[in-house]
Amino acid sequence: MSTSHATGNTGSNTTISPGGLPSRRNTELAMLVFAVLIPVFAYANVGLAVNGEMPAGMLGYGLGLGLMAGVAHLVVRRFAPYADPLMLPIATLLNGLGLVLIWRLDQSERLALRGEGAAAPNQLMWSALGIALFLAVLVFLKDHRILQRYTYISMVVALVLLILPMFFPAVYGAKIWITIGGMSIQPGEFAKIIIAVFFAGYLMVKRDALALASRRFLGLYLPRGRDLGPILVIWALSVLILVFETDLGTSLLFFGLFVVMLYVATERTSWILFGLTLAVVGAVAVASFEPHVQSRVQDWLDPFHTVRETGDVNQPAAAMWAFGSGGILGAGLGQGHSDLIGFAAKSDYIFATVGEELGLTGVMAILLLYGLLVERGIRTALAARDPFGKLLAVGLSAAFAIQVFVVAGGVMALIPLTGMTMPFMAQGGSSVIANWALVAILLKISDTARRPAPAPAPSPDVEMTQVVRS
Amino acid sequence: MSELTLTVMRLGFLAVLWLFVIMTMQVIRSDLFGTRVTQRTARRAEAQRPPQPRQAPQQAARGGRQRRGAPTKLVVTEGSLTGTTVALQGQTITLGRAHDSTIVLDDDYASSRHARIYPDRDGQWIVEDLGSTNGTYLDRTRLTTPTPIPPGAPIRIGKTVIELRK
């Protein structure tokens, strides 16, 4: 009897009781409620603007989103009690807004005439699946360090996923899809998570060799020839992806991810310079002979060339006009004409709808939200104690950031457009599911990182006291 | 729908969106000044506070300690890895700077294969120094032979201190 009391008391005094600590779960709940209300507001706004009445499905949509967010919150409370309080609300908000924007484009008669059916119900289903995977990762991945055991298996799986689309026919000029039983999947979206696991495991082991064995030349640390091997292999691989799958986005994502992680692991600026040089050389070389890439580059350099030459409006030009007509404050939800972009308005070009209907103010807010999500990931990496967790968190955040940059930059004609999806917002099942899994892994790492340090040893005095007390 | 309503909703929506961003910033701001360190000292103080009537039966305490059974986890209490825990499940735990160690020590005073902790046949956990340069200390004595770990005793390797906990 006294023993049980003693241990019980010791527990409450010297280890951490979850209730008394700032696990910030209540903050998360408050932000989550807000994050569900904003898309519902947007939904009502679109309905009023387009049909002049409150949309019929509003209650169902709000409850559905709220239910998914609520379940996710409860599972985080149970399985990752110290996790970052902001990632889940931001992801929920972005996903909810994406659903509203897709639904808004579903209302467009122009798109319906083009034979594009309603995409919002499907997207809602994919979001639900994404959250289910999010929950599964939280529940079944007890510790992110387990992933370290699968370093080289991840490499093989990621390579298979990347190479697989080559054997399927090109869709819209890029081979990034595989089709199984009528369902098309973008394996690249999942490969980005898996390859981050491989890079983290590999660089953790090799970083000393990469960082220390180097010569100093003109103030730069030049790596040894044999240490260049891995970066050259990855570079060659991403160039091959570019050539055979004509997908600049995926190739940029993988090479960029590797360079970022290499830099973080070794703290050597020379890797960045080296990586940028290689990326430019590779991109220019491929663009010089690949017609699909060439036309993208031409659209980027001169978005209006088809308008001038033939009078037809191509997508990049329509997107530029959408951003332009949005102005500072936007046309208002449901009141823009971004459906004129036509094809891919709901997926690659969804950001143009944000630009037109929410204006510069809205675009800034959305980009800030993406930035904040990435910031929380980097913050997690800083707080993580184990090198593998640090590298993995940096890698996942970098993959997310590069993806946002590639697609937002492409739509705004800052860089040549590539077929990538805006994480969480754009139409596309693979993307939503993979990004929810990515956030789940980040949450798991942040749970380990933010878990308070255990109290120092229970001193015999304290222990004894409790026995007396009982 | 009147023009006015739509304009109000349009601006209202942007305002709400930015309000969310600003609230997020507020949460980050309160997060920046990490609560972890202060929390910890507070707790330490609290742990030492529960005061007076405790000097009495040292015997009972020792007895209770013994009966608590085998430790279930290894906790790093000092050093750069502070807060890391490893579940004890009968496997051998290696400590050192080598990257394949169970606990990778990032510490100039640790050897690459510094020490290991393993259970003997009776389930008693043993710590053994693996010929490290700077030694492994159990409490304050430097280890020369494999030694059973008494409950709650700190094991010091360089700047890192670990303990076995129930």
Tab-separated table of C-alpha atoms in Angstrom, chain A residues 3 7 10 13-16 21-22 24 27 31 34-35 38 41-42 44-45 48-49 52 85-86 89-90 93 97 145 204-205 329-333 335 358 361-362 364-366 368-369 372 375-376 379 383 385 449-458 460-469, chain B residues 1 3 5-6 8-14 16-21 23-25 27-28 30-36 39-40 43-44 46-48 50-58 60-62 64-65 67-68 73 75-77 80-86 99 102 104 106 152 163 165-166:
chain	number	residue	atom	x	y	z
A	3	THR	CA	4.650	1.459	-1.998
A	7	THR	CA	5.297	5.659	-6.619
A	10	THR	CA	6.698	10.409	-7.035
A	13	ASN	CA	6.002	15.382	-8.358
A	14	THR	CA	9.028	14.528	-10.374
A	15	THR	CA	7.820	13.584	-13.800
A	16	ILE	CA	5.657	15.748	-15.956
A	21	LEU	CA	2.191	22.046	-18.708
A	22	PRO	CA	1.794	24.360	-21.653
A	24	ARG	CA	-0.732	24.321	-26.063
A	27	THR	CA	-4.441	27.119	-28.263
A	31	MET	CA	-7.101	28.244	-33.741
A	34	PHE	CA	-11.195	29.744	-36.281
A	35	ALA	CA	-9.653	27.762	-39.136
A	38	ILE	CA	-13.095	31.007	-42.142
A	41	PHE	CA	-17.572	32.174	-44.216
A	42	ALA	CA	-15.903	31.904	-47.626
A	44	ALA	CA	-21.368	31.554	-47.695
A	45	ASN	CA	-19.697	34.429	-49.510
A	48	LEU	CA	-24.297	34.752	-52.016
A	49	ALA	CA	-22.202	36.136	-54.831
A	52	GLY	CA	-27.729	35.151	-54.497
A	85	PRO	CA	-0.101	24.012	-31.986
A	86	LEU	CA	-0.143	25.797	-35.339
A	89	PRO	CA	-4.952	24.733	-37.873
A	90	ILE	CA	-2.972	26.170	-40.793
A	93	LEU	CA	-7.509	26.361	-43.114
A	97	LEU	CA	-10.150	27.285	-48.467
A	145	ARG	CA	13.549	7.673	-35.216
A	204	MET	CA	23.317	11.917	-40.804
A	205	VAL	CA	25.891	9.168	-41.317
A	329	LEU	CA	-8.370	43.964	-52.621
A	330	GLY	CA	-9.653	41.476	-55.178
A	331	ALA	CA	-12.940	41.130	-56.980
A	332	GLY	CA	-14.562	39.244	-54.121
A	333	LEU	CA	-15.151	35.537	-53.793
A	335	GLN	CA	-17.086	37.436	-58.591
A	358	LEU	CA	-8.920	37.907	-52.941
A	361	THR	CA	-4.058	41.153	-49.825
A	362	GLY	CA	-5.399	37.621	-49.988
A	364	MET	CA	-0.082	37.694	-49.296
A	365	ALA	CA	-2.127	36.137	-46.501
A	366	ILE	CA	-2.140	32.723	-48.188
A	368	LEU	CA	2.206	33.896	-45.328
A	369	LEU	CA	0.206	30.902	-44.129
A	372	LEU	CA	4.249	30.010	-41.333
A	375	GLU	CA	8.528	28.165	-40.308
A	376	ARG	CA	6.953	25.805	-37.785
A	379	ARG	CA	11.421	25.593	-35.771
A	383	ALA	CA	14.150	22.167	-31.339
A	385	ARG	CA	17.502	16.895	-30.330
A	449	ALA	CA	11.167	17.914	-29.660
A	450	ARG	CA	8.827	19.971	-27.491
A	451	ARG	CA	8.246	17.292	-24.884
A	452	PRO	CA	9.557	18.834	-21.680
A	453	ALA	CA	12.820	17.466	-20.381
A	454	PRO	CA	12.295	14.978	-17.600
A	455	ALA	CA	12.922	16.330	-14.172
A	456	PRO	CA	16.223	15.525	-12.483
A	457	ALA	CA	16.507	12.349	-10.480
A	458	PRO	CA	13.994	11.871	-7.708
A	460	PRO	CA	15.831	9.966	-1.923
A	461	ASP	CA	14.591	12.664	0.437
A	462	VAL	CA	11.562	13.486	-1.647
A	463	GLU	CA	10.742	9.867	-2.097
A	464	MET	CA	10.892	9.153	1.571
A	465	THR	CA	8.642	12.039	2.387
A	466	GLN	CA	5.869	10.701	0.305
A	467	VAL	CA	5.953	7.384	2.051
A	468	VAL	CA	5.554	9.172	5.330
A	469	ARG	CA	2.694	11.223	4.024
B	1	MET	CA	-27.698	40.260	-53.341
B	3	GLU	CA	-23.663	45.358	-53.902
B	5	THR	CA	-23.427	43.306	-48.707
B	6	LEU	CA	-20.975	41.747	-51.119
B	8	VAL	CA	-18.701	44.196	-46.876
B	9	MET	CA	-18.290	40.426	-47.116
B	10	ARG	CA	-15.331	40.772	-49.473
B	11	LEU	CA	-13.463	43.141	-47.163
B	12	GLY	CA	-14.645	41.242	-44.114
B	13	PHE	CA	-13.238	38.017	-45.466
B	14	LEU	CA	-9.824	39.565	-46.089
B	16	VAL	CA	-10.745	37.635	-41.082
B	17	LEU	CA	-7.985	35.962	-43.098
B	18	TRP	CA	-5.443	38.451	-41.831
B	19	LEU	CA	-6.798	38.163	-38.316
B	20	PHE	CA	-5.967	34.472	-38.495
B	21	VAL	CA	-2.436	35.266	-39.674
B	23	MET	CA	-3.298	35.342	-34.264
B	24	THR	CA	-0.843	32.783	-35.583
B	25	MET	CA	1.939	35.313	-35.121
B	27	VAL	CA	0.988	32.208	-30.801
B	28	ILE	CA	4.470	32.058	-32.315
B	30	SER	CA	4.457	33.521	-27.052
B	31	ASP	CA	6.243	30.381	-28.174
B	32	LEU	CA	9.549	32.075	-28.938
B	33	PHE	CA	10.529	32.594	-25.369
B	34	GLY	CA	10.581	28.890	-24.752
B	35	THR	CA	8.802	27.909	-21.642
B	36	ARG	CA	10.802	24.739	-21.344
B	39	GLN	CA	9.227	25.219	-16.452
B	40	ARG	CA	11.988	22.886	-15.612
B	43	ARG	CA	9.469	22.007	-11.316
B	44	ARG	CA	12.828	21.325	-9.791
B	46	GLU	CA	8.726	22.312	-6.554
B	47	ALA	CA	10.242	18.858	-6.325
B	48	GLN	CA	12.560	20.046	-3.631
B	50	PRO	CA	7.581	19.396	-0.505
B	51	PRO	CA	9.104	19.929	2.865
B	52	GLN	CA	9.256	19.282	6.531
B	53	PRO	CA	8.010	16.003	7.903
B	54	ARG	CA	10.280	14.003	5.738
B	55	GLN	CA	13.535	13.480	7.522
B	56	ALA	CA	12.104	10.515	9.433
B	57	PRO	CA	12.196	6.898	8.342
B	58	GLN	CA	14.972	6.583	5.857
B	60	ALA	CA	11.112	2.772	4.747
B	61	ALA	CA	12.216	4.830	1.801
B	62	ARG	CA	15.052	2.513	0.964
B	64	GLY	CA	10.155	1.145	-1.025
B	65	ARG	CA	12.879	1.952	-3.511
B	67	ARG	CA	10.567	-3.010	-4.331
B	68	ARG	CA	9.850	-0.713	-7.220
B	73	LYS	CA	13.520	3.721	-19.463
B	75	VAL	CA	16.663	9.251	-19.517
B	76	VAL	CA	19.303	11.801	-20.464
B	77	THR	CA	19.194	14.461	-17.767
B	80	SER	CA	22.959	18.453	-25.359
B	81	LEU	CA	20.587	15.496	-25.578
B	82	THR	CA	18.709	16.429	-22.407
B	83	GLY	CA	15.231	14.996	-22.434
B	84	THR	CA	15.914	12.084	-24.732
B	85	THR	CA	14.462	8.852	-23.459
B	86	VAL	CA	15.061	5.319	-24.615
B	99	HIS	CA	26.643	7.137	-35.516
B	102	THR	CA	21.782	3.790	-29.634
B	104	VAL	CA	24.759	9.250	-30.333
B	106	ASP	CA	27.732	14.885	-29.677
B	152	GLY	CA	18.490	6.612	-9.675
B	163	GLU	CA	19.806	7.811	-15.463
B	165	ARG	CA	14.074	5.435	-14.447
B	166	LYS	CA	11.138	3.320	-13.670
